[in-house]
Amino acid sequence: MLLTNVSVKRPVVITVIIMTFILVGFICFKSLSINDMPEADFPYVTVSITENGVAPDQIETNIAKKVEEAIGQISGVKHVYTNISEGSCNIITEFVLEKSPDVAAQEVRDKVSSVRKSLPNDIDEPVIAKYDFSAQPILSLAVSGSMDNRAISKIVDDVITKSLYTVNGVGSVNVYGEEEREIKIKLDLDKLAAYGLTPAEMVGNILSGNMEEPGGKVKQGQNEISLRTDNKVKSLNDFYNITVANRSDREIKVRDVATVSDGIQDMKSISYYDGKEAIGIDVVKQSGANTVQVADNVKQRLELIKGLLPKGLHIDVVVDNSVSIRDSVNEVVKTILEGCILAVIIVFLFLNEWESTLISGISLPTSIITTFIAMKAMNFSLNTMSLMALSLAVGLLIDDAIVVIENIVRHLHMGKPPIKAALEGTSEIGLAVLATTFAVVAVFVPIALVTGIIGKYFIEFGLTVAFSMLVSLFISLTLVPMMASLLLKAEKKVKRTFVGSFLDWFNDKFNLLGLTYAGFLKVVLSHRFITLVITIGLFVTSMRMIPMLGFSFIPASDNGSINISATTDSGLTLEARGEKAKEIEKSLKKYPEITHLYTTVSSDDISTYVKLTDKQERKKTSKELASEIRNDLSKIPGLDLSVQAGSFGPSESKDVSFVIMGNDQQTLEDFALKAKKELSEDPHAKDVGLDIKNGATEAKLEVDRDKASDLGVDVSLAANTIRALFDGIDAGKFDYAGDRFNVRVSLKDDQRKSLDDLNAIYVNGSNNQLVPISSITHKVLATSLSTIHRYDRMRQIELSANVEGMASGDFLNEYTKKFQNDPDIPKGVFIKVGGMNEVMSEGFSSLVMALLMGILFMYLVMTMQFESFLDPIAIMFSLPMALIGAVLGLYAAGSELSIMSLIGVILLMGLVAKNGILLVDFTKQRRKEGLGIKEALQEAGRTRLRPILMTTLAMIFGMIPVALATGSGAEMRAPMGHAVIGGLITSTLLTLFIVPVVYSLLDDLKQKFHRKTKTEVSPDHTT
């Protein structure tokens, strides 16, 4: 082969090339980003619209439906999700993956602009942006101390957040539980009535009394001077002197009808850290930034910030995602190193020489380091998927080197000089090595073509394995023969050490095994149909065991945390929710495994992050602790709970979810409640919940149109007056010491305690007469939806649950069939799998298709290698043999069938094909030399037994660290190891017999076909 000839004859050239690869690869490795998962840009676009104080059903009618209809006209729209709550509407549009996110965002922007005039005038301008899946907090901080919350809030705003924003890679900083300064102007209804003033007049005049407006420009000589009218309030007392009206030639000022105070905004959230009130800070990285590097930069900045803080104020890092990512990466690197060492030991055991072992050992790290060049060129990162690919590839990367060096050593022992042995040994096995490598590449490249969101993550996995295999092929055909020609000697060494004696004994026994195998193969070839029947029986039995494994999409892993989410009854105040949060934290104090608690309380829910001790330091897994915590917290009344053990990968949603869709809300709710009851009765279902929140009490002021018209009352003005008094209305800004603070006008607290206070409100009527609100309205109490969810322009209710004691995939499949086949499902109601389950289902189906495509591509590669469409069938027949061991391996280890174990099966397809190619390639060579079919197969088996077992054992021992690892994220990778090890054991044992049997049967079929063809053709020739 040309590459081998150049390498052997010009060793300096190939040495320089390899050294360059190693140097550049190391530089690329140091510059690769470190993240949890691969960066992926998905075509999701969000539209956020706010209209303060408006009920969800009004927003649905006036905003959501119009925007949904406009967006639905865009090509490539896959789904439209809408979430509506009081005063806000959030619409997420999912496009097909082929759509450019930038184009999608621009088209959504254009469509929203086209319907802007038909939307209410008082909405804030719609905010349209691409949805960033990676925009999640990488660090959560808790700021606490002996100071009051307002003082801490000022330090957080002035010092901490401003400093964090300047850190390279930080995208946003979100603060929870802070008290924001606000100038509060509290109106006195009695005084307003006495002076004949309305709130609308007050707000308008306060705005005009606290303003600064540009006045254009004026020329003075050669200079141009800007004009500005400044009527801004300079101090808090100045607010009292603002004139709000004139009555009977008397100026009425703010001090006459209101009080002014330097207060705080109504709290939007509360944070607790280890039971004490604190201010929470979430740091979100920029899209594409290195998670670990950004987290390190932030922590370095925090050390500087701590020196600026007053005594008694503390900043604690509550959640640090970079720790789990770094631990997972280090664990995979450790697994790779352990696999490399074990693989090299196996090589040494078989080759019996340190020189040949050194050559194989050097090829392994060289291949891995060189792979980093391709990863950098493709803009990959060091993440769970790419490192998992490298850990799987450890056994694969040494395979090619083992096969080449073993064949060179065999030629060397024939008495050939090292250079000739290197050239002829590599040339003889070169095509087989090419075929085996391309067969494996053909299996893994289709993984990069997996569709859906899961496919975006698997691109790096499939291509990293493919790159590493191609690099390994290059190393095996260049570096390995070059080093062999320089280091290996023809004569055998006499070993006088214990290790040497053991190796001689081992190889003698292995040679005896080879002879025994050849003899046994001879017997098997004489009983081919019995062998086939036994093999098929084993395969059928293993397939019947698959339902016993259970099925889940992603194996649960233990990352040392538990996430608790709780929703409360509608109508509870933020302070009441805070008390519920304290009850949760009190219940958790009894667990010695818990080190820290971090809770955030918002208007929607209570979220508690539970940090556990390292899993090596506790007897219970995070999932077992989550189950115990769930049972304890269920005793707290008024909470709808979700308790989940922290895991790697997408884990924010519950284990299973169903989307129930329709247009009639009452029908939807009735069926959803029925489905929830059915699900709750299953002992495996935990945290069963619906995403509807009824029961928010509202008082409707129904207007008597005739009375309002007779009295000359502007109804919209009346509505705005009520909103201003009870909810408050912004009345400009107050600038002080370089900061701007909100000015808010509302009613005095003691005058807005109950519905009866509405009776004291007056609005302007005809002839400026004050008309009481109660004279033109009457109150109607009712309940309304707190939130509305829509899916593809229909109302939606999500039914979700966590699963315990059963594989989540099996549970999902069982209830999907049960719900969809329910004869009592109402007309117009549809149910489907939702959330991450839908994404995973699509990804799993696509992965199965990738496996089938890989097998097809592998067959085509082998047909080109053997110049035959029939011979590769013998090798293809051995592929199911891998499934026997994969199922047994998963069953023995207690692992479920999942996407990760399926990847192990895909890897097995390539490995089994490699062994079969070595057998068939050598058999065909001996057939060309004149040997009969059985003799050629027996010699091929005896000669290729050593490299087959070497590569198999190297792969098995390389995967043992993956299967047995206990470090961070090990639970997710372990099923791959279980499947690969089990599949390799059975497939190798069966392949050594089934491939020769099937090959001989196919050869008989070819011979029979040729004889028949000759018989049919010969009469024509005679004539």
PDB file of C-alpha atoms in Angstrom, residues 35 147 171 238 262 286 316 389 392 413 417 496 556 607 653 751 767 780 872 938:
ATOM      1  CA  ASN A  35     -20.363  22.117  28.349  1.00  0.00           C
ATOM      2  CA  MET A 147     -28.483  44.085  57.227  1.00  0.00           C
ATOM      3  CA  GLY A 171     -25.467  36.780  29.182  1.00  0.00           C
ATOM      4  CA  ASP A 238     -40.669  68.462  45.900  1.00  0.00           C
ATOM      5  CA  ASP A 262     -39.772  56.562  49.848  1.00  0.00           C
ATOM      6  CA  GLN A 286     -24.205  33.651  26.650  1.00  0.00           C
ATOM      7  CA  ASP A 316     -22.774  31.788  48.860  1.00  0.00           C
ATOM      8  CA  ALA A 389     -18.116   8.783  21.922  1.00  0.00           C
ATOM      9  CA  LEU A 392     -16.769   4.002  23.435  1.00  0.00           C
ATOM     10  CA  HIS A 413       7.940 -15.231  12.782  1.00  0.00           C
ATOM     11  CA  PRO A 417      13.227  -9.317   7.853  1.00  0.00           C
ATOM     12  CA  ARG A 496      13.719 -15.683  32.122  1.00  0.00           C
ATOM     13  CA  ALA A 556     -31.788   8.337  35.460  1.00  0.00           C
ATOM     14  CA  SER A 607     -39.119  25.988  43.787  1.00  0.00           C
ATOM     15  CA  SER A 653     -40.239  18.083  33.191  1.00  0.00           C
ATOM     16  CA  GLN A 751     -58.909  52.391  51.835  1.00  0.00           C
ATOM     17  CA  ASN A 767     -70.955  69.063  33.999  1.00  0.00           C
ATOM     18  CA  VAL A 780     -70.705  39.937  40.516  1.00  0.00           C
ATOM     19  CA  PRO A 872     -21.333 -10.268   2.978  1.00  0.00           C
ATOM     20  CA  GLN A 938     -10.590 -23.903   9.228  1.00  0.00           C
TER      21      GLN A 938
END
